[in-house]
Amino acid sequence: MAIASLHTDGDLEYLEDNQLDVDEVLNFVDEKKLGDGESECILLANLDGQSSICCDDRRGRAKATEFLGEERVLGSLRLLKMAVRVGLIVPVEAFAAYELMRDAGGFLPTIGIAYFED
Protein backbone atom coordinates (compact mmCIF):
# COMPACT_ATOMS: atom_id res chain seq x y z
CA MET A 1 0.00 0.00 0.00
CA ALA A 2 2.81 2.45 0.86
CA ILE A 3 4.58 1.69 -2.42
CA ALA A 4 1.39 2.17 -4.42
CA SER A 5 0.85 5.47 -2.64
CA LEU A 6 4.38 6.64 -3.47
CA HIS A 7 3.78 5.69 -7.09
CA THR A 8 0.43 7.51 -7.21
CA ASP A 9 2.06 10.63 -5.75
CA GLY A 10 4.79 10.52 -8.41
CA ASP A 11 7.56 9.79 -5.89
CA LEU A 12 8.23 6.28 -7.21
CA GLU A 13 8.35 5.10 -10.80
CA TYR A 14 7.63 1.55 -11.91
CA LEU A 15 10.06 0.37 -14.55
CA GLU A 16 9.05 -2.15 -17.20
CA ASP A 17 11.48 -5.01 -17.75
CA ASN A 18 10.42 -5.20 -21.40
CA GLN A 19 12.71 -2.20 -21.93
CA LEU A 20 15.67 -4.57 -21.65
CA ASP A 21 17.18 -6.78 -24.31
CA VAL A 22 16.99 -10.42 -23.18
CA ASP A 23 20.44 -11.26 -24.53
CA GLU A 24 21.94 -8.27 -22.69
CA VAL A 25 20.38 -9.44 -19.41
CA LEU A 26 21.58 -13.02 -19.87
CA ASN A 27 25.08 -11.85 -20.73
CA PHE A 28 25.10 -9.58 -17.68
CA VAL A 29 23.93 -12.44 -15.43
CA ASP A 30 26.69 -14.67 -16.76
CA GLU A 31 29.40 -12.02 -16.69
CA LYS A 32 28.63 -10.61 -13.23
CA LYS A 33 27.59 -13.95 -11.67
CA LEU A 34 24.37 -12.42 -10.32
CA GLY A 35 20.79 -13.56 -10.21
CA ASP A 36 18.21 -12.48 -12.76
CA GLY A 37 16.51 -10.05 -10.34
CA GLU A 38 19.63 -8.18 -9.33
CA SER A 39 20.79 -8.03 -12.93
CA GLU A 40 17.47 -6.66 -14.20
CA CYS A 41 17.40 -4.02 -11.45
CA ILE A 42 20.92 -2.84 -12.25
CA LEU A 43 20.29 -2.71 -15.99
CA LEU A 44 16.94 -0.94 -15.58
CA ALA A 45 18.48 1.66 -13.27
CA ASN A 46 21.19 2.21 -15.86
CA LEU A 47 18.68 3.01 -18.62
CA ASP A 48 17.93 6.55 -17.47
CA GLY A 49 21.23 7.22 -15.74
CA GLN A 50 19.56 8.51 -12.57
CA SER A 51 17.51 5.72 -10.96
CA SER A 52 18.75 4.12 -7.77
CA ILE A 53 18.39 0.56 -6.52
CA CYS A 54 18.06 -0.97 -3.09
CA CYS A 55 19.85 -4.29 -2.66
CA ASP A 56 20.96 -6.17 0.43
CA ASP A 57 22.77 -8.97 -1.38
CA ARG A 58 26.47 -8.25 -0.82
CA ARG A 59 27.63 -9.39 -4.25
CA GLY A 60 24.69 -7.69 -5.97
CA ARG A 61 25.37 -4.43 -4.22
CA ALA A 62 29.08 -4.56 -5.01
CA LYS A 63 28.44 -5.21 -8.71
CA ALA A 64 25.72 -2.55 -8.82
CA THR A 65 28.10 -0.03 -7.24
CA GLU A 66 30.74 -0.83 -9.87
CA PHE A 67 28.19 -0.36 -12.64
CA LEU A 68 26.02 2.52 -11.33
CA GLY A 69 28.20 4.27 -8.75
CA GLU A 70 27.98 4.30 -4.97
CA GLU A 71 25.50 7.18 -4.79
CA ARG A 72 22.86 5.17 -6.69
CA VAL A 73 23.03 1.94 -4.67
CA LEU A 74 21.68 1.55 -1.17
CA GLY A 75 20.61 -1.13 1.26
CA SER A 76 17.51 -1.55 3.37
CA LEU A 77 19.00 0.13 6.43
CA ARG A 78 19.88 3.28 4.55
CA LEU A 79 16.45 3.26 2.90
CA LEU A 80 14.78 3.02 6.31
CA LYS A 81 17.00 5.81 7.62
CA MET A 82 16.02 7.99 4.66
CA ALA A 83 12.34 7.26 5.34
CA VAL A 84 12.82 8.47 8.92
CA ARG A 85 14.69 11.58 7.78
CA VAL A 86 11.87 12.65 5.44
CA GLY A 87 9.16 11.85 7.98
CA LEU A 88 7.54 8.80 6.36
CA ILE A 89 8.16 6.73 9.49
CA VAL A 90 9.57 7.27 12.98
CA PRO A 91 12.71 5.59 14.35
CA VAL A 92 10.78 2.98 16.34
CA GLU A 93 9.00 1.89 13.14
CA ALA A 94 12.27 1.71 11.25
CA PHE A 95 13.82 -0.39 14.01
CA ALA A 96 10.79 -2.70 14.04
CA ALA A 97 11.15 -3.18 10.26
CA TYR A 98 14.86 -3.93 10.74
CA GLU A 99 14.04 -6.53 13.41
CA LEU A 100 11.47 -8.16 11.11
CA MET A 101 14.06 -8.45 8.36
CA ARG A 102 16.60 -9.98 10.74
CA ASP A 103 14.02 -12.38 12.17
CA ALA A 104 13.14 -13.45 8.62
CA GLY A 105 16.78 -14.36 7.97
CA GLY A 106 18.15 -11.12 6.56
CA PHE A 107 21.91 -10.79 6.90
CA LEU A 108 22.02 -7.30 8.33
CA PRO A 109 24.54 -5.84 10.77
CA THR A 110 23.66 -5.59 14.43
CA ILE A 111 22.44 -2.08 15.17
CA GLY A 112 20.36 -0.33 17.79
CA ILE A 113 17.50 2.11 17.41
CA ALA A 114 20.04 4.95 17.71
CA TYR A 115 21.07 4.23 14.09
CA PHE A 116 17.73 5.66 12.98
CA GLU A 117 17.68 8.56 15.43
CA ASP A 118 20.60 10.61 14.13
PDB file of C-alpha atoms in Angstrom:
ATOM      1  CA  MET A   1       0.000   0.000   0.000  1.00  0.00           C
ATOM      2  CA  ALA A   2       2.805   2.451   0.859  1.00  0.00           C
ATOM      3  CA  ILE A   3       4.583   1.686  -2.416  1.00  0.00           C
ATOM      4  CA  ALA A   4       1.389   2.167  -4.420  1.00  0.00           C
ATOM      5  CA  SER A   5       0.846   5.468  -2.636  1.00  0.00           C
ATOM      6  CA  LEU A   6       4.378   6.645  -3.471  1.00  0.00           C
ATOM      7  CA  HIS A   7       3.782   5.690  -7.092  1.00  0.00           C
ATOM      8  CA  THR A   8       0.429   7.506  -7.208  1.00  0.00           C
ATOM      9  CA  ASP A   9       2.055  10.631  -5.751  1.00  0.00           C
ATOM     10  CA  GLY A  10       4.787  10.523  -8.411  1.00  0.00           C
ATOM     11  CA  ASP A  11       7.563   9.788  -5.891  1.00  0.00           C
ATOM     12  CA  LEU A  12       8.231   6.283  -7.213  1.00  0.00           C
ATOM     13  CA  GLU A  13       8.352   5.096 -10.801  1.00  0.00           C
ATOM     14  CA  TYR A  14       7.628   1.551 -11.905  1.00  0.00           C
ATOM     15  CA  LEU A  15      10.059   0.365 -14.551  1.00  0.00           C
ATOM     16  CA  GLU A  16       9.046  -2.155 -17.195  1.00  0.00           C
ATOM     17  CA  ASP A  17      11.476  -5.006 -17.748  1.00  0.00           C
ATOM     18  CA  ASN A  18      10.418  -5.203 -21.398  1.00  0.00           C
ATOM     19  CA  GLN A  19      12.710  -2.198 -21.927  1.00  0.00           C
ATOM     20  CA  LEU A  20      15.670  -4.569 -21.648  1.00  0.00           C
ATOM     21  CA  ASP A  21      17.180  -6.781 -24.311  1.00  0.00           C
ATOM     22  CA  VAL A  22      16.988 -10.422 -23.177  1.00  0.00           C
ATOM     23  CA  ASP A  23      20.439 -11.257 -24.528  1.00  0.00           C
ATOM     24  CA  GLU A  24      21.936  -8.266 -22.695  1.00  0.00           C
ATOM     25  CA  VAL A  25      20.377  -9.438 -19.415  1.00  0.00           C
ATOM     26  CA  LEU A  26      21.581 -13.019 -19.874  1.00  0.00           C
ATOM     27  CA  ASN A  27      25.085 -11.854 -20.729  1.00  0.00           C
ATOM     28  CA  PHE A  28      25.104  -9.578 -17.678  1.00  0.00           C
ATOM     29  CA  VAL A  29      23.929 -12.438 -15.429  1.00  0.00           C
ATOM     30  CA  ASP A  30      26.689 -14.672 -16.760  1.00  0.00           C
ATOM     31  CA  GLU A  31      29.405 -12.019 -16.693  1.00  0.00           C
ATOM     32  CA  LYS A  32      28.635 -10.612 -13.230  1.00  0.00           C
ATOM     33  CA  LYS A  33      27.589 -13.949 -11.671  1.00  0.00           C
ATOM     34  CA  LEU A  34      24.371 -12.425 -10.322  1.00  0.00           C
ATOM     35  CA  GLY A  35      20.788 -13.564 -10.214  1.00  0.00           C
ATOM     36  CA  ASP A  36      18.210 -12.480 -12.756  1.00  0.00           C
ATOM     37  CA  GLY A  37      16.512 -10.055 -10.341  1.00  0.00           C
ATOM     38  CA  GLU A  38      19.634  -8.179  -9.327  1.00  0.00           C
ATOM     39  CA  SER A  39      20.786  -8.032 -12.931  1.00  0.00           C
ATOM     40  CA  GLU A  40      17.475  -6.660 -14.200  1.00  0.00           C
ATOM     41  CA  CYS A  41      17.405  -4.020 -11.454  1.00  0.00           C
ATOM     42  CA  ILE A  42      20.922  -2.842 -12.252  1.00  0.00           C
ATOM     43  CA  LEU A  43      20.294  -2.707 -15.987  1.00  0.00           C
ATOM     44  CA  LEU A  44      16.936  -0.937 -15.583  1.00  0.00           C
ATOM     45  CA  ALA A  45      18.477   1.661 -13.269  1.00  0.00           C
ATOM     46  CA  ASN A  46      21.189   2.207 -15.855  1.00  0.00           C
ATOM     47  CA  LEU A  47      18.684   3.014 -18.624  1.00  0.00           C
ATOM     48  CA  ASP A  48      17.931   6.552 -17.475  1.00  0.00           C
ATOM     49  CA  GLY A  49      21.228   7.220 -15.740  1.00  0.00           C
ATOM     50  CA  GLN A  50      19.562   8.513 -12.569  1.00  0.00           C
ATOM     51  CA  SER A  51      17.514   5.724 -10.964  1.00  0.00           C
ATOM     52  CA  SER A  52      18.755   4.117  -7.768  1.00  0.00           C
ATOM     53  CA  ILE A  53      18.389   0.565  -6.524  1.00  0.00           C
ATOM     54  CA  CYS A  54      18.061  -0.973  -3.093  1.00  0.00           C
ATOM     55  CA  CYS A  55      19.854  -4.292  -2.661  1.00  0.00           C
ATOM     56  CA  ASP A  56      20.961  -6.171   0.431  1.00  0.00           C
ATOM     57  CA  ASP A  57      22.775  -8.969  -1.381  1.00  0.00           C
ATOM     58  CA  ARG A  58      26.473  -8.250  -0.822  1.00  0.00           C
ATOM     59  CA  ARG A  59      27.630  -9.386  -4.254  1.00  0.00           C
ATOM     60  CA  GLY A  60      24.692  -7.694  -5.971  1.00  0.00           C
ATOM     61  CA  ARG A  61      25.367  -4.425  -4.221  1.00  0.00           C
ATOM     62  CA  ALA A  62      29.082  -4.564  -5.006  1.00  0.00           C
ATOM     63  CA  LYS A  63      28.443  -5.209  -8.705  1.00  0.00           C
ATOM     64  CA  ALA A  64      25.716  -2.547  -8.817  1.00  0.00           C
ATOM     65  CA  THR A  65      28.105  -0.034  -7.241  1.00  0.00           C
ATOM     66  CA  GLU A  66      30.742  -0.830  -9.870  1.00  0.00           C
ATOM     67  CA  PHE A  67      28.186  -0.359 -12.638  1.00  0.00           C
ATOM     68  CA  LEU A  68      26.016   2.524 -11.328  1.00  0.00           C
ATOM     69  CA  GLY A  69      28.201   4.272  -8.752  1.00  0.00           C
ATOM     70  CA  GLU A  70      27.978   4.302  -4.971  1.00  0.00           C
ATOM     71  CA  GLU A  71      25.504   7.178  -4.788  1.00  0.00           C
ATOM     72  CA  ARG A  72      22.862   5.169  -6.692  1.00  0.00           C
ATOM     73  CA  VAL A  73      23.031   1.943  -4.668  1.00  0.00           C
ATOM     74  CA  LEU A  74      21.683   1.550  -1.167  1.00  0.00           C
ATOM     75  CA  GLY A  75      20.613  -1.135   1.256  1.00  0.00           C
ATOM     76  CA  SER A  76      17.507  -1.553   3.372  1.00  0.00           C
ATOM     77  CA  LEU A  77      18.995   0.127   6.433  1.00  0.00           C
ATOM     78  CA  ARG A  78      19.880   3.281   4.545  1.00  0.00           C
ATOM     79  CA  LEU A  79      16.455   3.260   2.904  1.00  0.00           C
ATOM     80  CA  LEU A  80      14.784   3.024   6.313  1.00  0.00           C
ATOM     81  CA  LYS A  81      17.003   5.813   7.622  1.00  0.00           C
ATOM     82  CA  MET A  82      16.021   7.993   4.659  1.00  0.00           C
ATOM     83  CA  ALA A  83      12.343   7.257   5.344  1.00  0.00           C
ATOM     84  CA  VAL A  84      12.818   8.474   8.923  1.00  0.00           C
ATOM     85  CA  ARG A  85      14.686  11.577   7.775  1.00  0.00           C
ATOM     86  CA  VAL A  86      11.868  12.650   5.445  1.00  0.00           C
ATOM     87  CA  GLY A  87       9.156  11.847   7.984  1.00  0.00           C
ATOM     88  CA  LEU A  88       7.541   8.796   6.355  1.00  0.00           C
ATOM     89  CA  ILE A  89       8.164   6.730   9.495  1.00  0.00           C
ATOM     90  CA  VAL A  90       9.568   7.266  12.977  1.00  0.00           C
ATOM     91  CA  PRO A  91      12.715   5.592  14.353  1.00  0.00           C
ATOM     92  CA  VAL A  92      10.781   2.985  16.340  1.00  0.00           C
ATOM     93  CA  GLU A  93       9.000   1.887  13.137  1.00  0.00           C
ATOM     94  CA  ALA A  94      12.274   1.714  11.246  1.00  0.00           C
ATOM     95  CA  PHE A  95      13.821  -0.386  14.005  1.00  0.00           C
ATOM     96  CA  ALA A  96      10.786  -2.698  14.039  1.00  0.00           C
ATOM     97  CA  ALA A  97      11.147  -3.183  10.260  1.00  0.00           C
ATOM     98  CA  TYR A  98      14.858  -3.932  10.742  1.00  0.00           C
ATOM     99  CA  GLU A  99      14.036  -6.534  13.410  1.00  0.00           C
ATOM    100  CA  LEU A 100      11.467  -8.155  11.105  1.00  0.00           C
ATOM    101  CA  MET A 101      14.061  -8.447   8.356  1.00  0.00           C
ATOM    102  CA  ARG A 102      16.601  -9.982  10.738  1.00  0.00           C
ATOM    103  CA  ASP A 103      14.015 -12.384  12.167  1.00  0.00           C
ATOM    104  CA  ALA A 104      13.139 -13.452   8.622  1.00  0.00           C
ATOM    105  CA  GLY A 105      16.779 -14.356   7.967  1.00  0.00           C
ATOM    106  CA  GLY A 106      18.146 -11.119   6.564  1.00  0.00           C
ATOM    107  CA  PHE A 107      21.913 -10.789   6.895  1.00  0.00           C
ATOM    108  CA  LEU A 108      22.023  -7.301   8.329  1.00  0.00           C
ATOM    109  CA  PRO A 109      24.539  -5.843  10.770  1.00  0.00           C
ATOM    110  CA  THR A 110      23.663  -5.589  14.432  1.00  0.00           C
ATOM    111  CA  ILE A 111      22.439  -2.077  15.167  1.00  0.00           C
ATOM    112  CA  GLY A 112      20.357  -0.326  17.793  1.00  0.00           C
ATOM    113  CA  ILE A 113      17.505   2.109  17.411  1.00  0.00           C
ATOM    114  CA  ALA A 114      20.038   4.954  17.706  1.00  0.00           C
ATOM    115  CA  TYR A 115      21.071   4.226  14.094  1.00  0.00           C
ATOM    116  CA  PHE A 116      17.726   5.658  12.983  1.00  0.00           C
ATOM    117  CA  GLU A 117      17.680   8.558  15.430  1.00  0.00           C
ATOM    118  CA  ASP A 118      20.596  10.611  14.127  1.00  0.00           C
TER     119      ASP A 118
END
